[in-house]
Amino acid sequence: MLNLVHVRSFLAVIERGGVRAAARGLALSPSTVLAHLDLLEVDLAAPLVDRARGRVAPTAQGLAFLPLARALITTAEEALRLVRSAPLRIAAASNVGVYLLNVMLAEFQRAESARPAEAAPAVDLWIGPNPEVAERLVRGRADVALMEWWDDRPGFRAETWRHEPLVVIVPPSHPWASRAAVTVDDLGTVRLLGGEPGTGTGTLLRAALGPAADRLATTGGFGSTEAVKRAVRAGLGVSIVLASAVADEVAAGHLVALPVADATLVKALRLVVPEALPPTAAAARFAAHAIHGATIGAEHRAPA
């Protein structure tokens, strides 16, 4: 296989009329350009450039190779353009995509636009249930996944990109609304909307509360956090949700958010990419930004 770097040096020598001029245009030393020419001639088993008595001109074989060399470089540049311009495909679990992703994604695109000679990649965003997010990633329909859980299947690399606290939400008219916190025993006395076994929140509650979770009276079937919030506002019960999911309602006074005083309810959100992802890929740069460079939610990150 021909080395395209060597081909580019050959073209520069012919088009600029000399090795030194080619070296200046390529930001290389003349000796490096000459080495490229020598290696290319070895690969093609033919002299390509007549360098006798200071002359720099293509040989007969060089003239025959010249249009092919230009086609090789043009094809390589077009391949880079097409592949690099493909959209960054992000799949996000519903709560992550709705409440947490937008600000971080905007920060990433601004950072990408600031890179020299780079444009921020277009983003193809899909938001849905966590199992379907995992399936899209596994089937190659997403480049990166942001999830509430990951089952550690092989071939992928998962990192925790954010720790998000959960809070109990009640309407302002609820007896708990004036309290600073609630307890696990309190939760056992009310109807809990969502958090049923099999859900991400339900799994977390059982891990955090142990046997006490069996005393919780949970009601499922709401389908989304938005539906749960509206049910709580209507007085149908209380719920446990991601703190970021109710920030607007709490600020507006439509809901009251309370911590659980005697339990630590924090969800570790996962970012998952293919294990073989090259570090130059847009998905790898996005993952690095999410884990190391994003400022959103820094107050909720776990201590190092």
Short mmCIF file of C-alpha atoms in Angstrom, two decimals:
data_model
loop_
_atom_site.label_atom_id
_atom_site.label_comp_id
_atom_site.label_asym_id
_atom_site.label_seq_id
_atom_site.Cartn_x
_atom_site.Cartn_y
_atom_site.Cartn_z
CA MET A 1 0.00 0.00 0.00
CA LEU A 2 1.29 3.44 -0.88
CA ASN A 3 1.92 5.93 1.91
CA LEU A 4 -0.20 9.01 1.23
CA VAL A 5 2.23 11.24 3.10
CA HIS A 6 4.93 10.21 0.63
CA VAL A 7 2.52 10.80 -2.27
CA ARG A 8 1.75 14.28 -0.99
CA SER A 9 5.49 15.09 -0.80
CA PHE A 10 5.95 13.91 -4.40
CA LEU A 11 3.13 16.17 -5.58
CA ALA A 12 4.53 19.14 -3.66
CA VAL A 13 7.96 18.71 -5.26
CA ILE A 14 6.51 18.57 -8.77
CA GLU A 15 3.97 21.36 -8.28
CA ARG A 16 6.35 23.73 -6.44
CA GLY A 17 9.31 22.98 -8.68
CA GLY A 18 11.81 21.93 -6.06
CA VAL A 19 12.50 20.08 -2.85
CA ARG A 20 13.14 23.17 -0.74
CA ALA A 21 9.96 24.89 -1.90
CA ALA A 22 8.00 21.70 -1.26
CA ALA A 23 9.51 21.41 2.21
CA ARG A 24 8.50 24.99 3.05
CA GLY A 25 4.93 24.36 1.85
CA LEU A 26 4.63 21.14 3.84
CA ALA A 27 6.39 22.52 6.95
CA LEU A 28 8.96 19.73 6.70
CA SER A 29 12.73 19.65 6.33
CA PRO A 30 14.18 19.12 2.83
CA SER A 31 15.82 15.91 4.03
CA THR A 32 12.42 14.57 5.12
CA VAL A 33 10.88 15.36 1.74
CA LEU A 34 13.79 13.62 0.00
CA ALA A 35 13.32 10.60 2.26
CA HIS A 36 9.64 10.50 1.29
CA LEU A 37 10.56 10.55 -2.39
CA ASP A 38 13.08 7.75 -1.92
CA LEU A 39 10.56 5.57 -0.08
CA LEU A 40 7.85 6.18 -2.67
CA GLU A 41 10.23 5.24 -5.47
CA VAL A 42 11.09 2.04 -3.61
CA ASP A 43 7.39 1.20 -3.23
CA LEU A 44 6.72 1.81 -6.95
CA ALA A 45 10.03 0.29 -8.04
CA ALA A 46 10.69 3.20 -10.39
CA PRO A 47 12.40 6.61 -10.39
CA LEU A 48 9.79 9.35 -10.21
CA VAL A 49 11.81 12.57 -10.07
CA ASP A 50 14.87 13.52 -12.11
CA ARG A 51 17.20 15.21 -9.64
CA ALA A 52 20.32 15.27 -11.83
CA ARG A 53 22.46 18.46 -11.72
CA GLY A 54 19.89 20.28 -9.56
CA ARG A 55 17.02 19.70 -11.97
CA VAL A 56 13.69 18.69 -10.45
CA ALA A 57 11.35 17.24 -13.05
CA PRO A 58 9.20 14.15 -13.27
CA THR A 59 10.60 11.15 -15.08
CA ALA A 60 8.46 9.29 -17.60
CA GLN A 61 7.25 7.05 -14.77
CA GLY A 62 6.65 10.15 -12.63
CA LEU A 63 4.53 11.72 -15.36
CA ALA A 64 2.47 8.54 -15.60
CA PHE A 65 2.01 8.48 -11.82
CA LEU A 66 1.18 12.20 -11.47
CA PRO A 67 -2.58 12.07 -12.25
CA LEU A 68 -2.94 8.96 -10.10
CA ALA A 69 -1.15 10.70 -7.23
CA ARG A 70 -3.55 13.63 -7.47
CA ALA A 71 -6.51 11.25 -7.52
CA LEU A 72 -5.20 9.42 -4.45
CA ILE A 73 -4.90 12.64 -2.43
CA THR A 74 -8.29 13.92 -3.63
CA THR A 75 -9.93 10.62 -2.70
CA ALA A 76 -8.28 10.62 0.73
CA GLU A 77 -9.42 14.19 1.41
CA GLU A 78 -12.96 13.36 0.30
CA ALA A 79 -13.00 10.27 2.52
CA LEU A 80 -11.92 12.36 5.51
CA ARG A 81 -14.54 14.98 4.74
CA LEU A 82 -17.37 12.47 4.40
CA VAL A 83 -16.50 10.44 7.50
CA ARG A 84 -15.70 13.41 9.73
CA SER A 85 -18.84 15.26 8.68
CA ALA A 86 -21.08 12.38 9.74
CA PRO A 87 -23.30 13.42 12.67
CA LEU A 88 -22.43 12.51 16.22
CA ARG A 89 -25.17 10.05 17.19
CA ILE A 90 -26.09 10.36 20.86
CA ALA A 91 -28.67 8.16 22.54
CA ALA A 92 -29.83 9.30 25.98
CA ALA A 93 -32.13 7.83 28.57
CA SER A 94 -35.28 9.92 28.94
CA ASN A 95 -34.48 11.85 32.13
CA VAL A 96 -30.88 12.40 31.08
CA GLY A 97 -31.83 13.62 27.63
CA VAL A 98 -34.65 15.88 28.80
CA TYR A 99 -33.15 17.42 31.94
CA LEU A 100 -29.36 17.13 31.83
CA LEU A 101 -28.00 16.89 28.31
CA ASN A 102 -28.86 20.14 26.56
CA VAL A 103 -26.56 22.52 28.44
CA MET A 104 -23.64 20.09 28.31
CA LEU A 105 -24.18 19.49 24.59
CA ALA A 106 -24.21 23.24 23.90
CA GLU A 107 -20.96 23.62 25.86
CA PHE A 108 -19.38 20.80 23.84
CA GLN A 109 -20.40 22.33 20.52
CA ARG A 110 -18.99 25.71 21.54
CA ALA A 111 -15.72 24.04 22.52
CA GLU A 112 -15.61 22.17 19.21
CA SER A 113 -16.22 25.35 17.23
CA ALA A 114 -13.25 26.95 18.95
CA ARG A 115 -10.86 24.23 17.75
CA PRO A 116 -8.58 25.40 14.89
CA ALA A 117 -9.94 24.53 11.44
CA GLU A 118 -12.77 22.52 12.95
CA ALA A 119 -16.53 22.86 12.87
CA ALA A 120 -18.72 21.50 15.62
CA PRO A 121 -20.13 18.14 14.51
CA ALA A 122 -23.79 17.91 13.73
CA VAL A 123 -25.65 15.95 16.41
CA ASP A 124 -28.26 13.29 15.86
CA LEU A 125 -29.96 12.97 19.26
CA TRP A 126 -32.32 10.16 20.24
CA ILE A 127 -34.06 10.11 23.64
CA GLY A 128 -35.92 7.12 25.00
CA PRO A 129 -36.10 4.35 27.61
CA ASN A 130 -32.82 3.08 29.02
CA PRO A 131 -33.13 -0.46 27.54
CA GLU A 132 -33.69 0.97 24.06
CA VAL A 133 -30.70 3.30 24.49
CA ALA A 134 -28.53 0.28 25.26
CA GLU A 135 -29.91 -1.56 22.25
CA ARG A 136 -29.17 1.32 19.89
CA LEU A 137 -25.58 1.44 21.10
CA VAL A 138 -25.08 -2.32 20.79
CA ARG A 139 -26.55 -2.38 17.27
CA GLY A 140 -24.27 0.45 16.10
CA ARG A 141 -27.08 2.98 15.76
CA ALA A 142 -25.52 5.31 18.35
CA ASP A 143 -21.92 6.40 18.89
CA VAL A 144 -22.31 7.26 22.56
CA ALA A 145 -24.98 6.54 25.16
CA LEU A 146 -25.92 8.47 28.31
CA MET A 147 -27.76 6.15 30.65
CA GLU A 148 -29.16 5.68 34.15
CA TRP A 149 -27.67 2.17 34.27
CA TRP A 150 -25.43 -0.09 32.21
CA ASP A 151 -25.15 -3.87 32.42
CA ASP A 152 -21.40 -4.10 31.67
CA ARG A 153 -21.74 -6.12 28.49
CA PRO A 154 -18.39 -6.73 26.71
CA GLY A 155 -17.07 -4.54 23.91
CA PHE A 156 -17.92 -1.22 25.53
CA ARG A 157 -16.34 1.21 27.96
CA ALA A 158 -18.57 2.78 30.61
CA GLU A 159 -17.70 5.64 32.93
CA THR A 160 -19.68 7.57 35.50
CA TRP A 161 -20.08 11.08 34.13
CA ARG A 162 -22.30 12.54 36.83
CA HIS A 163 -23.74 11.77 40.27
CA GLU A 164 -27.28 13.09 40.50
CA PRO A 165 -29.17 13.28 43.82
CA LEU A 166 -32.77 12.15 44.11
CA VAL A 167 -35.33 14.11 46.09
CA VAL A 168 -38.82 13.55 47.39
CA ILE A 169 -41.34 15.90 45.75
CA VAL A 170 -44.65 17.05 47.21
CA PRO A 171 -47.11 19.81 46.30
CA PRO A 172 -46.91 23.06 48.33
CA SER A 173 -50.16 22.10 50.07
CA HIS A 174 -48.76 18.83 51.42
CA PRO A 175 -48.11 18.53 55.20
CA TRP A 176 -44.44 17.81 54.45
CA ALA A 177 -43.98 20.99 52.42
CA SER A 178 -42.80 23.02 55.42
CA ARG A 179 -40.28 20.41 56.53
CA ALA A 180 -36.54 20.45 55.86
CA ALA A 181 -36.37 16.69 55.13
CA VAL A 182 -38.26 13.41 55.37
CA THR A 183 -37.21 9.99 56.66
CA VAL A 184 -37.41 6.48 55.28
CA ASP A 185 -40.19 5.74 57.78
CA ASP A 186 -42.13 8.71 56.41
CA LEU A 187 -41.96 7.24 52.91
CA GLY A 188 -43.58 4.06 54.17
CA THR A 189 -46.74 6.00 55.13
CA VAL A 190 -47.60 7.51 51.72
CA ARG A 191 -48.44 6.46 48.19
CA LEU A 192 -45.26 6.70 46.13
CA LEU A 193 -45.78 7.50 42.47
CA GLY A 194 -43.19 5.59 40.44
CA GLY A 195 -40.17 3.82 41.87
CA GLU A 196 -41.78 0.42 41.36
CA PRO A 197 -39.57 -2.72 41.13
CA GLY A 198 -37.81 -3.01 37.76
CA THR A 199 -37.39 0.72 37.19
CA GLY A 200 -34.08 2.54 37.59
CA THR A 201 -35.36 4.44 40.62
CA GLY A 202 -36.89 1.29 42.09
CA THR A 203 -33.58 -0.54 41.76
CA LEU A 204 -31.73 2.34 43.42
CA LEU A 205 -34.25 2.48 46.29
CA ARG A 206 -33.81 -1.21 46.99
CA ALA A 207 -30.04 -0.89 46.95
CA ALA A 208 -30.05 2.19 49.21
CA LEU A 209 -32.85 1.23 51.62
CA GLY A 210 -32.47 -2.54 51.80
CA PRO A 211 -35.45 -4.33 53.44
CA ALA A 212 -37.10 -0.97 54.16
CA ALA A 213 -37.83 -0.67 50.45
CA ASP A 214 -40.34 -3.52 50.75
CA ARG A 215 -42.52 -1.25 52.91
CA LEU A 216 -42.90 1.34 50.15
CA ALA A 217 -46.30 1.47 48.47
CA THR A 218 -45.35 2.24 44.86
CA THR A 219 -47.66 2.86 41.93
CA GLY A 220 -46.38 2.54 38.36
CA GLY A 221 -47.74 3.20 34.91
CA PHE A 222 -46.99 6.91 34.58
CA GLY A 223 -44.61 6.51 31.68
CA SER A 224 -42.51 9.62 32.23
CA THR A 225 -41.18 11.96 34.90
CA GLU A 226 -43.33 14.75 33.45
CA ALA A 227 -46.46 12.65 34.11
CA VAL A 228 -45.27 11.92 37.65
CA LYS A 229 -44.65 15.61 38.37
CA ARG A 230 -48.13 16.56 37.19
CA ALA A 231 -49.69 13.82 39.31
CA VAL A 232 -47.81 15.05 42.38
CA ARG A 233 -48.90 18.64 41.69
CA ALA A 234 -52.48 17.41 41.48
CA GLY A 235 -52.18 15.84 44.94
CA LEU A 236 -52.27 12.20 43.84
CA GLY A 237 -49.23 11.25 45.90
CA VAL A 238 -45.55 11.95 46.38
CA SER A 239 -42.61 10.78 44.33
CA ILE A 240 -38.84 10.43 44.24
CA VAL A 241 -37.15 11.93 41.18
CA LEU A 242 -33.82 13.33 39.99
CA ALA A 243 -33.27 16.74 41.58
CA SER A 244 -32.51 18.27 38.17
CA ALA A 245 -35.87 17.06 36.83
CA VAL A 246 -37.79 19.38 39.16
CA ALA A 247 -35.46 22.38 39.37
CA ASP A 248 -37.83 24.61 37.37
CA GLU A 249 -40.95 23.59 39.30
CA VAL A 250 -39.23 24.06 42.66
CA ALA A 251 -37.93 27.49 41.63
CA ALA A 252 -41.44 28.47 40.52
CA GLY A 253 -43.02 27.23 43.77
CA HIS A 254 -45.10 24.54 42.05
CA LEU A 255 -43.38 21.69 43.89
CA VAL A 256 -41.32 21.26 47.05
CA ALA A 257 -38.21 19.06 46.97
CA LEU A 258 -37.05 17.34 50.15
CA PRO A 259 -33.99 15.18 50.86
CA VAL A 260 -34.27 11.88 52.71
CA ALA A 261 -32.44 12.53 55.96
CA ASP A 262 -31.50 8.96 56.83
CA ALA A 263 -30.61 7.58 53.39
CA THR A 264 -28.25 8.54 50.57
CA LEU A 265 -30.18 8.59 47.32
CA VAL A 266 -27.76 9.41 44.51
CA LYS A 267 -27.88 7.99 41.02
CA ALA A 268 -24.62 7.40 39.13
CA LEU A 269 -25.29 8.28 35.51
CA ARG A 270 -23.25 6.35 32.96
CA LEU A 271 -21.64 7.33 29.67
CA VAL A 272 -20.94 4.36 27.38
CA VAL A 273 -18.91 4.18 24.16
CA PRO A 274 -17.51 1.30 22.09
CA GLU A 275 -14.26 -0.01 23.54
CA ALA A 276 -12.38 0.41 20.23
CA LEU A 277 -13.39 4.05 19.75
CA PRO A 278 -10.40 6.05 18.42
CA PRO A 279 -9.49 9.09 20.54
CA THR A 280 -9.87 11.41 17.54
CA ALA A 281 -13.53 10.48 16.99
CA ALA A 282 -16.20 13.05 17.80
CA ALA A 283 -17.78 10.58 20.23
CA ALA A 284 -14.48 10.26 22.11
CA ARG A 285 -14.12 14.04 22.32
CA PHE A 286 -17.71 14.33 23.56
CA ALA A 287 -17.09 11.65 26.19
CA ALA A 288 -13.94 13.43 27.39
CA HIS A 289 -15.84 16.72 27.60
CA ALA A 290 -18.71 15.15 29.54
CA ILE A 291 -16.46 13.42 32.07
CA HIS A 292 -13.60 15.89 32.44
CA GLY A 293 -14.57 19.20 30.90
CA ALA A 294 -18.23 19.94 31.59
CA THR A 295 -19.12 22.37 34.34
CA ILE A 296 -22.81 21.48 34.52
CA GLY A 297 -23.71 19.78 37.75
CA ALA A 298 -20.26 20.09 39.28
CA GLU A 299 -21.87 20.62 42.66
CA HIS A 300 -23.36 17.13 42.40
CA ARG A 301 -20.20 15.26 41.41
CA ALA A 302 -18.98 12.62 43.84
CA PRO A 303 -15.83 13.50 45.81
CA ALA A 304 -12.65 12.33 44.12
#
